[in-house]
Amino acid sequence: MTTIFTVSVDSVEGLTLRGRVHIVNPDVPSVPQETVFPLSLLADAWWKLDNGFLHDEDDEDGERYPFTEEQGKDIVAGMRLKDEFPDLFELILGKEIRVTKDGYLLADDGKTVLEPRRKAEDVYELSGGSRPGYSVFTSGDAEEFSQRAADIVTSYDISPYQNVPLLSEVAALKDPNEPWDSEEPDGPADLDDFGAWELLGDCSFADYPYAEIVVTVSDAGYLEHLVAGMRWDTTMTGHVC
C-alpha cells in the first residue's frame, strides 16, 4: 500500500506523545483532525513492531527505531495493555480469517476444515480483501473504533503546517512571466493545489510539509511501545476499512 504520512516521535512523557506528521502523498494533503487518527497511529506502530518491521538502522530518511527487531518485539510483548492492540488493529482493518481456496473456514492450524463446513462469507461480514487460497478479512468497525478513540485519546492538537510553499512561489511556477503583486497578501499555499507539490518535487524528507502533533491518552500504557527518535511510514488516516 502507498505511504500516506511519515510519523516521527519527538518525546513521550507520561500520558503525552509529541511528534510530527509529514505529509508525503499529495492524495491526502492534510493531517486528519479526528481522534481516530492518533489512535490508528498507536495501533500501526504496535503492529509494525510486533511483526519486526521497525528496528535500528542508518537510513537517514527511512523508518527507524532505536532498538533491534527482537528488542522491539520484546517491548510490545511486555506492554501492560498489549492485549488491547490486536483488537484495535482489527477494528481498523478487520480480522484475518483462514479459509480454504473455496472459502471454507479453517481451524487455527490453517489446515483443518471446521465442522460443520461453513463458508466465511456466510458467517462474517467480509471487507472484500483477501489472500486467495489462504485468508479473507472481515470489515472494520468504524463506530466501535470511534468510541474507543473517544475513551483513549483525551486530547489531540495539531500545529499549523510547516515547510509549505508560498502562494507567490506557486504563482511564479505557474506563470514565470507574471510577477507577484507585492501588495497581495502572501502566505502558505493550499496543499490541495498541485502546483505546491510541483515545487516540492523530489525534496528530502526534512523538507516535506509537516504538522506537529500533541496526543494525550487516558493511560500511559498505550504509549509504552513509543520512544523518542522512532519514525515510520503509515497508510493510516483514521479511516476504517
Tab-separated table of C-alpha atoms in Angstrom:
chain	number	residue	atom	x	y	z
A	1	MET	CA	0.000	0.000	0.000
A	2	THR	CA	1.145	3.551	-0.691
A	3	THR	CA	2.590	5.585	2.162
A	4	ILE	CA	0.315	8.471	3.175
A	5	PHE	CA	2.241	10.035	6.070
A	6	THR	CA	5.559	9.647	7.826
A	7	VAL	CA	5.298	9.879	11.601
A	8	SER	CA	8.159	10.915	13.898
A	9	VAL	CA	8.160	10.751	17.697
A	10	ASP	CA	9.876	13.647	19.463
A	11	SER	CA	9.062	12.754	23.062
A	12	VAL	CA	6.907	10.543	25.242
A	13	GLU	CA	6.317	11.858	28.747
A	14	GLY	CA	3.725	10.223	30.960
A	15	LEU	CA	0.378	10.396	29.196
A	16	THR	CA	1.579	12.642	26.361
A	17	LEU	CA	3.168	11.981	22.992
A	18	ARG	CA	4.713	14.790	20.966
A	19	GLY	CA	5.646	14.228	17.370
A	20	ARG	CA	5.414	15.269	13.753
A	21	VAL	CA	3.349	14.041	10.838
A	22	HIS	CA	4.980	14.690	7.471
A	23	ILE	CA	2.624	14.858	4.508
A	24	VAL	CA	4.347	12.861	1.772
A	25	ASN	CA	1.427	11.985	-0.502
A	26	PRO	CA	-0.464	14.714	-2.405
A	27	ASP	CA	-3.544	12.475	-2.500
A	28	VAL	CA	-4.046	13.175	1.227
A	29	PRO	CA	-2.771	16.751	1.648
A	30	SER	CA	-3.789	17.357	5.269
A	31	VAL	CA	-3.356	15.747	8.674
A	32	PRO	CA	-6.676	14.257	9.875
A	33	GLN	CA	-8.172	16.159	12.809
A	34	GLU	CA	-10.329	13.393	14.301
A	35	THR	CA	-9.101	11.492	17.376
A	36	VAL	CA	-9.369	8.201	15.491
A	37	PHE	CA	-6.225	9.257	13.600
A	38	PRO	CA	-3.742	9.312	16.505
A	39	LEU	CA	-5.246	6.094	17.886
A	40	SER	CA	-4.743	4.440	14.494
A	41	LEU	CA	-1.084	5.563	14.613
A	42	LEU	CA	-0.598	3.926	18.011
A	43	ALA	CA	-2.070	0.681	16.656
A	44	ASP	CA	0.011	0.907	13.494
A	45	ALA	CA	3.262	1.340	15.437
A	46	TRP	CA	2.338	-1.652	17.625
A	47	TRP	CA	1.692	-3.810	14.536
A	48	LYS	CA	4.961	-2.824	12.865
A	49	LEU	CA	6.962	-3.621	15.991
A	50	ASP	CA	5.110	-6.882	16.649
A	51	ASN	CA	5.918	-8.002	13.121
A	52	GLY	CA	9.552	-6.874	13.227
A	53	PHE	CA	9.254	-4.080	10.674
A	54	LEU	CA	10.891	-1.387	12.811
A	55	HIS	CA	14.450	-1.614	14.083
A	56	ASP	CA	17.709	0.286	14.376
A	57	GLU	CA	19.214	1.323	11.055
A	58	ASP	CA	21.338	4.089	9.500
A	59	ASP	CA	18.994	5.230	6.725
A	60	GLU	CA	18.642	8.973	7.410
A	61	ASP	CA	15.275	9.311	5.672
A	62	GLY	CA	13.864	5.846	6.418
A	63	GLU	CA	11.890	4.157	9.135
A	64	ARG	CA	13.743	3.772	12.376
A	65	TYR	CA	13.521	2.507	15.936
A	66	PRO	CA	16.372	2.843	18.440
A	67	PHE	CA	16.296	-0.860	19.291
A	68	THR	CA	16.826	-4.101	17.411
A	69	GLU	CA	13.986	-6.051	15.826
A	70	GLU	CA	13.992	-8.557	18.692
A	71	GLN	CA	14.081	-5.831	21.330
A	72	GLY	CA	11.095	-4.179	19.650
A	73	LYS	CA	9.161	-7.457	19.752
A	74	ASP	CA	10.064	-7.909	23.424
A	75	ILE	CA	8.849	-4.383	24.199
A	76	VAL	CA	5.397	-4.927	22.688
A	77	ALA	CA	5.185	-8.383	24.277
A	78	GLY	CA	5.782	-6.780	27.673
A	79	MET	CA	3.292	-3.925	27.301
A	80	ARG	CA	0.765	-3.753	30.141
A	81	LEU	CA	-2.081	-3.129	27.649
A	82	LYS	CA	-0.733	-5.394	24.914
A	83	ASP	CA	-3.952	-7.403	24.707
A	84	GLU	CA	-5.899	-4.326	23.590
A	85	PHE	CA	-3.840	-3.646	20.485
A	86	PRO	CA	-4.843	-6.660	18.350
A	87	ASP	CA	-8.474	-5.670	18.907
A	88	LEU	CA	-7.783	-2.031	17.995
A	89	PHE	CA	-5.982	-3.089	14.827
A	90	GLU	CA	-8.838	-5.373	13.819
A	91	LEU	CA	-11.363	-2.573	14.354
A	92	ILE	CA	-9.472	-0.589	11.701
A	93	LEU	CA	-8.587	-3.195	9.095
A	94	GLY	CA	-10.778	-6.138	10.018
A	95	LYS	CA	-9.834	-9.617	11.203
A	96	GLU	CA	-7.965	-12.124	9.059
A	97	ILE	CA	-9.861	-15.407	8.723
A	98	ARG	CA	-8.125	-18.557	7.459
A	99	VAL	CA	-10.029	-20.298	4.663
A	100	THR	CA	-9.617	-22.952	2.000
A	101	LYS	CA	-9.310	-21.960	-1.643
A	102	ASP	CA	-13.073	-22.467	-1.856
A	103	GLY	CA	-13.707	-20.118	1.065
A	104	TYR	CA	-14.457	-22.672	3.810
A	105	LEU	CA	-13.406	-21.838	7.365
A	106	LEU	CA	-10.226	-23.419	8.703
A	107	ALA	CA	-9.083	-24.102	12.251
A	108	ASP	CA	-6.171	-22.189	13.767
A	109	ASP	CA	-3.721	-24.705	12.298
A	110	GLY	CA	-4.638	-23.386	8.821
A	111	LYS	CA	-5.254	-26.899	7.530
A	112	THR	CA	-8.260	-28.492	9.237
A	113	VAL	CA	-11.655	-27.578	7.808
A	114	LEU	CA	-14.035	-26.662	10.615
A	115	GLU	CA	-17.160	-28.751	11.049
A	116	PRO	CA	-19.886	-28.164	10.207
A	117	ARG	CA	-18.424	-26.880	6.955
A	118	ARG	CA	-19.263	-23.209	6.504
A	119	LYS	CA	-18.050	-20.549	4.138
A	120	ALA	CA	-16.614	-17.410	5.659
A	121	GLU	CA	-18.988	-15.235	3.649
A	122	ASP	CA	-21.932	-16.990	5.327
A	123	VAL	CA	-20.598	-16.315	8.827
A	124	TYR	CA	-18.851	-12.945	8.668
A	125	GLU	CA	-19.323	-9.586	7.005
A	126	LEU	CA	-16.294	-9.515	4.725
A	127	SER	CA	-14.445	-6.439	3.507
A	128	GLY	CA	-13.502	-7.760	0.086
A	129	GLY	CA	-9.835	-8.030	0.970
A	130	SER	CA	-8.308	-11.480	0.616
A	131	ARG	CA	-5.226	-13.573	0.062
A	132	PRO	CA	-6.521	-16.131	-2.456
A	133	GLY	CA	-6.469	-19.674	-1.142
A	134	TYR	CA	-5.248	-18.523	2.267
A	135	SER	CA	-7.435	-15.978	4.067
A	136	VAL	CA	-10.145	-13.343	3.868
A	137	PHE	CA	-10.756	-10.260	6.000
A	138	THR	CA	-13.775	-9.090	7.903
A	139	SER	CA	-14.868	-5.460	7.750
A	140	GLY	CA	-13.627	-2.995	10.339
A	141	ASP	CA	-15.972	-1.363	12.820
A	142	ALA	CA	-15.958	2.440	12.469
A	143	GLU	CA	-18.496	3.030	15.244
A	144	GLU	CA	-16.664	0.921	17.802
A	145	PHE	CA	-13.275	2.341	16.842
A	146	SER	CA	-14.599	5.885	17.168
A	147	GLN	CA	-15.878	5.054	20.652
A	148	ARG	CA	-12.533	3.555	21.648
A	149	ALA	CA	-10.786	6.693	20.382
A	150	ALA	CA	-13.107	8.851	22.492
A	151	ASP	CA	-12.228	6.757	25.567
A	152	ILE	CA	-8.468	6.549	24.954
A	153	VAL	CA	-7.433	9.870	23.345
A	154	THR	CA	-8.236	12.591	25.852
A	155	SER	CA	-6.751	15.443	23.795
A	156	TYR	CA	-5.257	15.876	20.327
A	157	ASP	CA	-3.728	19.089	18.971
A	158	ILE	CA	-2.262	19.871	15.558
A	159	SER	CA	0.062	22.819	14.896
A	160	PRO	CA	-0.004	25.000	11.772
A	161	TYR	CA	1.792	23.337	8.858
A	162	GLN	CA	5.491	23.930	8.285
A	163	ASN	CA	7.523	23.722	5.043
A	164	VAL	CA	4.557	24.740	2.889
A	165	PRO	CA	5.454	26.638	-0.333
A	166	LEU	CA	4.265	30.245	-0.512
A	167	LEU	CA	1.407	31.414	-2.707
A	168	SER	CA	3.871	33.673	-4.546
A	169	GLU	CA	6.170	30.715	-5.264
A	170	VAL	CA	3.314	28.652	-6.698
A	171	ALA	CA	2.156	31.611	-8.802
A	172	ALA	CA	5.672	32.116	-10.155
A	173	LEU	CA	5.846	28.454	-11.124
A	174	LYS	CA	2.524	28.627	-12.966
A	175	ASP	CA	3.393	31.818	-14.839
A	176	PRO	CA	7.062	32.920	-14.614
A	177	ASN	CA	6.283	35.972	-16.752
A	178	GLU	CA	3.682	37.354	-14.384
A	179	PRO	CA	5.372	38.983	-11.367
A	180	TRP	CA	3.729	38.601	-7.973
A	181	ASP	CA	1.895	41.737	-6.837
A	182	SER	CA	3.753	42.795	-3.707
A	183	GLU	CA	0.566	44.347	-2.359
A	184	GLU	CA	-1.205	40.997	-2.428
A	185	PRO	CA	-1.113	39.100	0.895
A	186	ASP	CA	1.316	36.217	0.666
A	187	GLY	CA	1.337	33.114	2.790
A	188	PRO	CA	1.290	29.308	2.722
A	189	ALA	CA	-0.167	27.782	-0.416
A	190	ASP	CA	-3.064	25.352	-0.297
A	191	LEU	CA	-1.662	21.804	-0.330
A	192	ASP	CA	-4.688	20.830	-2.424
A	193	ASP	CA	-3.003	22.847	-5.190
A	194	PHE	CA	-0.866	20.527	-7.297
A	195	GLY	CA	1.441	23.460	-8.015
A	196	ALA	CA	2.636	23.309	-4.417
A	197	TRP	CA	3.661	19.685	-4.909
A	198	GLU	CA	5.426	20.504	-8.145
A	199	LEU	CA	7.585	22.901	-6.152
A	200	LEU	CA	8.305	20.248	-3.565
A	201	GLY	CA	9.383	17.876	-6.330
A	202	ASP	CA	11.870	15.282	-5.108
A	203	CYS	CA	12.728	17.158	-1.936
A	204	SER	CA	14.315	15.388	1.005
A	205	PHE	CA	12.182	14.079	3.844
A	206	ALA	CA	13.102	17.029	6.075
A	207	ASP	CA	11.671	19.482	3.527
A	208	TYR	CA	8.215	17.916	3.173
A	209	PRO	CA	5.278	19.764	4.783
A	210	TYR	CA	4.520	18.641	8.299
A	211	ALA	CA	2.467	19.425	11.374
A	212	GLU	CA	3.439	18.915	14.965
A	213	ILE	CA	1.003	16.833	16.985
A	214	VAL	CA	0.429	16.501	20.717
A	215	VAL	CA	-1.567	13.469	21.821
A	216	THR	CA	-2.641	12.767	25.398
A	217	VAL	CA	-4.111	9.397	26.329
A	218	SER	CA	-6.082	8.099	29.286
A	219	ASP	CA	-3.442	5.556	30.335
A	220	ALA	CA	0.327	5.718	29.789
A	221	GLY	CA	0.210	2.019	28.875
A	222	TYR	CA	-0.982	2.967	25.401
A	223	LEU	CA	2.376	4.689	24.771
A	224	GLU	CA	4.781	2.091	26.150
A	225	HIS	CA	5.957	0.999	22.697
A	226	LEU	CA	6.781	4.521	21.540
A	227	VAL	CA	10.102	6.247	22.102
A	228	ALA	CA	11.751	9.490	21.041
A	229	GLY	CA	13.597	9.118	17.764
A	230	MET	CA	11.391	6.484	16.172
A	231	ARG	CA	9.905	7.115	12.740
A	232	TRP	CA	7.672	5.086	10.484
A	233	ASP	CA	5.704	5.304	7.247
A	234	THR	CA	1.989	4.737	7.543
A	235	THR	CA	-1.065	4.205	5.379
A	236	MET	CA	-3.308	5.084	8.325
A	237	THR	CA	-5.687	8.027	8.028
A	238	GLY	CA	-8.158	7.044	10.728
A	239	HIS	CA	-10.432	5.597	8.045
A	240	VAL	CA	-11.828	2.151	8.849
A	241	CYS	CA	-11.823	-0.427	6.062
